[in-house]
Short mmCIF file of C-alpha atoms in Angstrom, two decimals:
data_model
loop_
_atom_site.label_atom_id
_atom_site.label_comp_id
_atom_site.label_asym_id
_atom_site.label_seq_id
_atom_site.Cartn_x
_atom_site.Cartn_y
_atom_site.Cartn_z
CA MET S 665 158.29 249.80 124.25
CA LYS S 666 158.28 247.43 127.20
CA ILE S 667 158.11 243.68 126.83
CA ASN S 668 156.39 241.73 129.56
CA LEU S 669 158.88 238.91 130.17
CA ASN S 670 156.55 237.08 132.55
CA THR S 671 153.79 236.90 129.94
CA THR S 672 156.26 235.74 127.28
CA ASN S 673 157.69 233.05 129.56
CA ASN S 674 154.22 231.86 130.56
CA ASN S 675 153.21 231.57 126.91
CA GLN S 676 156.33 229.56 126.13
CA ILE S 677 155.77 227.27 129.10
CA GLU S 678 152.14 226.79 128.06
CA LYS S 679 153.22 225.88 124.51
CA ILE S 680 155.78 223.40 125.83
CA ASN S 681 153.19 221.81 128.15
CA LYS S 682 150.71 221.57 125.30
CA PHE S 683 153.33 219.94 123.08
CA PHE S 684 154.24 217.32 125.68
CA LYS S 685 150.58 216.61 126.50
CA SER S 686 149.82 216.14 122.81
CA TYR S 687 152.74 213.85 121.98
CA PHE S 688 153.90 212.52 125.35
CA GLY S 689 150.66 212.30 127.33
CA ILE S 690 150.51 209.93 130.28
CA ARG S 691 148.33 207.41 128.46
CA ILE S 692 150.58 207.48 125.38
CA VAL S 693 153.70 206.87 127.46
CA LYS S 694 151.98 204.16 129.53
CA THR S 695 150.88 202.35 126.36
CA ALA S 696 154.45 202.39 125.05
CA ILE S 697 155.78 201.17 128.41
CA ALA S 698 153.23 198.33 128.55
CA ALA S 699 153.98 197.07 125.03
CA THR S 700 157.75 197.31 125.49
CA LEU S 701 157.69 195.66 128.91
CA ALA S 702 155.47 192.84 127.64
CA MET S 703 157.92 192.17 124.79
CA ILE S 704 160.90 192.18 127.18
CA ILE S 705 159.23 189.75 129.59
CA ALA S 706 158.08 187.50 126.74
CA ARG S 707 161.64 187.31 125.39
CA PHE S 708 163.09 186.81 128.86
CA PHE S 709 160.91 183.73 129.38
CA ASP S 710 161.60 182.64 125.81
CA LEU S 711 157.97 182.71 124.70
CA ARG S 712 157.53 181.68 121.09
CA LEU S 713 155.63 184.74 119.89
CA PRO S 714 156.54 187.84 121.95
CA LEU S 715 154.91 190.00 119.28
CA MET S 716 151.52 188.74 120.45
CA ALA S 717 152.34 189.75 124.03
CA GLY S 718 153.24 193.27 122.91
CA PHE S 719 150.09 193.60 120.80
CA SER S 720 147.90 192.35 123.66
CA ALA S 721 149.39 194.92 126.03
CA LEU S 722 148.64 197.69 123.52
CA ILE S 723 144.92 197.01 123.40
CA THR S 724 144.51 196.78 127.19
CA MET S 725 145.19 200.43 128.01
CA LYS S 726 141.88 202.12 128.91
CA SER S 727 140.70 205.32 130.59
CA SER S 728 139.75 203.58 133.85
CA ILE S 729 141.09 200.72 135.96
CA PHE S 730 137.88 198.72 135.66
CA ASP S 731 137.67 199.18 131.89
CA SER S 732 141.26 197.97 131.61
CA TYR S 733 140.48 194.92 133.74
CA LYS S 734 137.29 194.18 131.82
CA ALA S 735 139.08 194.51 128.48
CA SER S 736 141.82 192.12 129.64
CA TYR S 737 139.33 189.60 131.00
CA ASN S 738 137.06 189.66 127.94
CA ARG S 739 139.98 189.39 125.54
CA LEU S 740 141.43 186.46 127.46
CA LEU S 741 138.11 184.61 127.28
CA SER S 742 137.74 185.37 123.58
CA THR S 743 141.26 184.14 122.79
CA ILE S 744 140.52 180.89 124.64
CA VAL S 745 137.47 180.48 122.41
CA GLY S 746 139.56 181.17 119.30
CA ALA S 747 142.27 178.71 120.32
CA VAL S 748 139.77 175.96 121.24
CA ILE S 749 137.85 176.28 117.96
CA ALA S 750 141.08 176.23 115.92
CA SER S 751 142.48 173.26 117.85
CA THR S 752 139.21 171.37 117.39
CA PHE S 753 139.32 172.02 113.65
CA GLN S 754 142.94 170.82 113.62
CA TYR S 755 141.95 167.64 115.46
CA PHE S 756 139.43 166.75 112.74
CA GLY S 757 141.78 167.82 109.94
CA PHE S 758 139.44 170.63 108.95
CA THR S 759 141.98 173.36 108.13
CA SER S 760 140.82 174.65 104.75
CA TYR S 761 139.81 178.20 103.87
CA LEU S 762 136.22 177.12 104.46
CA ALA S 763 137.22 176.24 108.03
CA MET S 764 138.75 179.70 108.42
CA PHE S 765 135.59 181.31 107.03
CA LEU S 766 133.24 179.39 109.33
CA GLY S 767 135.51 179.76 112.36
CA ILE S 768 135.74 183.54 112.05
CA ILE S 769 131.96 183.81 111.74
CA ALA S 770 131.53 181.62 114.83
CA ILE S 771 134.03 183.66 116.88
CA ILE S 772 132.45 186.99 115.95
CA ASN S 773 128.99 185.73 116.89
CA ILE S 774 130.23 184.28 120.19
CA CYS S 775 131.94 187.56 121.10
CA ASN S 776 128.79 189.51 120.22
CA PHE S 777 126.60 187.13 122.21
CA PHE S 778 128.68 187.52 125.38
CA ASN S 779 129.20 191.24 124.74
CA TRP S 780 132.97 190.86 124.65
CA LYS S 781 133.51 194.27 123.10
CA ASP S 782 136.60 194.84 120.96
CA SER S 783 137.70 191.24 121.54
CA THR S 784 137.04 189.77 118.10
CA THR S 785 140.28 190.98 116.50
CA LEU S 786 142.57 189.27 119.00
CA ALA S 787 140.41 186.13 119.09
CA THR S 788 140.43 185.75 115.31
CA MET S 789 144.19 186.36 115.20
CA ILE S 790 144.73 183.49 117.65
CA PHE S 791 142.26 181.33 115.74
CA ILE S 792 143.98 181.86 112.38
CA SER S 793 147.43 181.40 113.93
CA VAL S 794 146.51 178.02 115.44
CA LEU S 795 144.46 176.90 112.44
CA LEU S 796 147.34 177.49 110.00
CA TYR S 797 149.96 175.96 112.29
CA ASN S 798 151.76 173.11 110.54
CA PRO S 799 153.93 171.24 113.06
CA ASP S 800 157.32 169.95 112.00
CA ARG S 801 157.87 166.65 113.80
CA SER S 802 161.58 166.68 113.03
CA ALA S 803 162.10 170.06 114.70
CA VAL S 804 163.84 170.23 118.08
CA ASN S 805 161.12 172.46 119.50
CA TYR S 806 158.27 170.41 118.03
CA MET S 807 154.81 171.20 119.44
CA THR S 808 151.42 169.69 118.74
CA TYR S 809 148.66 172.08 117.69
CA TRP S 810 147.22 171.89 121.23
CA GLN S 811 150.58 172.90 122.69
CA TYR S 812 150.90 175.64 120.11
CA GLY S 813 147.46 176.94 121.04
CA LEU S 814 148.36 176.98 124.74
CA ASN S 815 151.55 178.89 123.94
CA ARG S 816 149.56 181.52 122.05
CA LEU S 817 147.27 181.85 125.05
CA LEU S 818 150.33 182.28 127.27
CA ASP S 819 151.73 185.02 125.01
CA THR S 820 148.40 186.81 125.06
CA SER S 821 147.93 186.41 128.82
CA VAL S 822 151.34 187.95 129.53
CA GLY S 823 150.52 190.98 127.37
CA LEU S 824 147.07 191.45 128.87
CA GLY S 825 148.39 191.12 132.40
CA ILE S 826 151.27 193.55 131.85
CA GLY S 827 148.94 196.07 130.20
CA PHE S 828 146.53 195.98 133.13
CA LEU S 829 149.29 196.24 135.76
CA VAL S 830 150.95 199.19 134.02
CA ASN S 831 147.63 201.01 133.84
CA TYR S 832 146.95 200.21 137.51
CA VAL S 833 150.38 201.03 138.97
CA ILE S 834 151.83 203.84 136.82
CA PHE S 835 149.83 207.05 137.19
CA PRO S 836 146.44 205.28 137.38
CA PRO S 837 143.62 207.11 135.56
CA ASN S 838 142.05 209.91 137.59
CA ARG S 839 138.71 211.06 136.23
CA SER S 840 138.11 213.76 138.85
CA GLU S 841 139.24 216.66 136.66
CA PHE S 842 137.21 215.45 133.69
CA ILE S 843 134.09 215.06 135.85
CA LEU S 844 134.41 218.54 137.35
CA LYS S 845 134.85 220.11 133.91
CA THR S 846 131.85 218.19 132.56
CA TYR S 847 129.71 219.31 135.50
CA GLU S 848 130.79 222.90 134.95
CA LYS S 849 129.93 222.66 131.25
CA ALA S 850 126.57 220.98 131.94
CA LEU S 851 125.70 223.60 134.55
CA LEU S 852 126.31 226.43 132.09
CA GLU S 853 124.26 224.64 129.43
CA CYS S 854 121.37 224.13 131.87
CA GLU S 855 121.51 227.79 132.84
CA GLU S 856 121.44 228.93 129.21
CA ALA S 857 118.68 226.45 128.35
CA LEU S 858 116.53 227.63 131.26
CA LYS S 859 116.99 231.26 130.20
CA ALA S 860 116.04 230.36 126.64
CA VAL S 861 112.90 228.50 127.74
CA LEU S 862 111.77 231.31 130.02
CA SER S 863 112.32 233.75 127.16
CA GLY S 864 110.09 231.72 124.85
CA ASN S 865 112.90 230.36 122.67
CA LYS S 866 113.42 226.80 121.50
CA VAL S 867 116.05 224.75 123.27
CA ASN S 868 118.36 222.02 121.99
CA LEU S 869 118.61 219.50 124.80
CA GLU S 870 121.00 217.10 123.05
CA ASP S 871 124.15 218.64 124.54
CA ILE S 872 122.75 218.44 128.08
CA VAL S 873 121.67 214.83 127.55
CA SER S 874 125.15 214.00 126.23
CA ASP S 875 126.80 215.57 129.28
CA ILE S 876 124.52 213.73 131.69
CA ASP S 877 125.28 210.43 129.93
CA LYS S 878 129.01 211.13 130.24
CA LEU S 879 128.63 211.89 133.93
CA ASN S 880 126.69 208.68 134.54
CA THR S 881 129.35 206.69 132.70
CA GLU S 882 132.12 208.30 134.71
CA LEU S 883 130.23 207.74 137.96
CA GLU S 884 129.94 204.05 137.15
CA SER S 885 133.67 203.91 136.31
CA ILE S 886 134.54 205.48 139.67
CA ARG S 887 132.36 202.95 141.50
CA GLU S 888 133.99 200.06 139.66
CA ASP S 889 137.51 201.44 140.12
CA SER S 890 136.93 201.62 143.88
CA LYS S 891 136.65 197.81 143.88
CA PHE S 892 140.34 197.71 142.95
CA GLY S 893 141.28 200.03 145.81
CA HIS S 894 141.58 203.12 143.62
CA LYS S 895 140.63 206.30 145.46
CA TYR S 896 139.24 209.50 143.93
CA ASP S 897 139.02 212.96 145.43
CA ILE S 898 135.28 212.99 144.69
CA LYS S 899 132.80 210.93 146.70
CA THR S 900 130.40 208.78 144.70
CA TYR S 901 127.41 209.74 146.84
CA GLN S 902 128.13 213.41 146.10
CA LEU S 903 128.19 212.66 142.38
CA SER S 904 124.94 210.71 142.62
CA LYS S 905 123.29 213.63 144.40
CA MET S 906 124.53 216.10 141.77
CA ASN S 907 123.31 213.81 139.00
CA TYR S 908 119.88 213.71 140.62
CA HIS S 909 119.70 217.50 140.66
CA PHE S 910 120.77 217.66 137.02
CA TYR S 911 118.05 215.20 136.05
CA SER S 912 115.50 217.27 137.98
CA VAL S 913 116.54 220.49 136.25
CA PHE S 914 116.67 218.73 132.90
CA GLY S 915 113.15 217.37 133.42
CA ILE S 916 111.82 220.85 134.20
CA ILE S 917 113.51 222.36 131.15
CA ALA S 918 112.29 219.56 128.90
CA GLN S 919 108.71 219.92 130.15
CA PHE S 920 108.71 223.70 129.78
CA SER S 921 110.20 223.42 126.33
CA LYS S 922 107.60 220.86 125.31
CA ASP S 923 104.32 222.45 126.42
CA GLY S 924 105.34 226.11 126.11
CA ARG S 925 103.12 227.22 129.02
CA ILE S 926 105.78 229.32 130.73
CA PRO S 927 105.16 233.07 130.57
CA ILE S 928 107.75 234.95 128.56
CA LEU S 929 109.99 237.06 130.78
CA SER S 930 110.19 240.77 130.15
CA GLU S 931 110.89 243.96 132.11
CA SER S 932 107.18 244.33 132.88
CA ASN S 933 106.84 240.95 134.62
#
């Protein structure tokens, strides 16, 4: 009985690669680097709350450069709102649980109004931190609540900035492979759907619609990433053209599936 050593070795290598991709993927490692680096820098500059810098870096890691930038920018704006509201409440001596209740509601509504997605958690954390701050005037490192709020903004800004830079510099996201696989999958689904329609069968178009939506989202991400100097192997005009063809095919399939006026294919016709 002969054992194919090449096949065995390839299987082992594939298992090892799968293991490392599952537990040590690029995005996982980059997230860990960003949080750790943010904490180190925060401690180096003797920031009061380095934990906030590390947490801010964690939530900045996204699948595209533009999304990472947008997340950082939106979260920075939302934390400014949280710090300003809390400092204003402190100024008027309104620091009760009712103040916390009303402040959180206000922050959530402001974030929703400006469409600052996923920014409410960090903003409310800053708000509560500043609202509950009780300065000790006898302390050597005494700070007013305004100074404390500015320091929390500084902690957060360091984390957001480090998170964005790590995502931009270290193995920046490349969506080319994902796009090509999605196009391949959508093409097969269109082919199967067209065969089903021409054979008189019902077609579920939800999967095709989902794929087209993903492709449009990725196309927009590539366009936005190019503003930051990030280059992809795929040209955006080529993707736009392919998307147009997919929409055309999808429209034909949807129309055929709806009115049922297509003759059923058989060996005779």
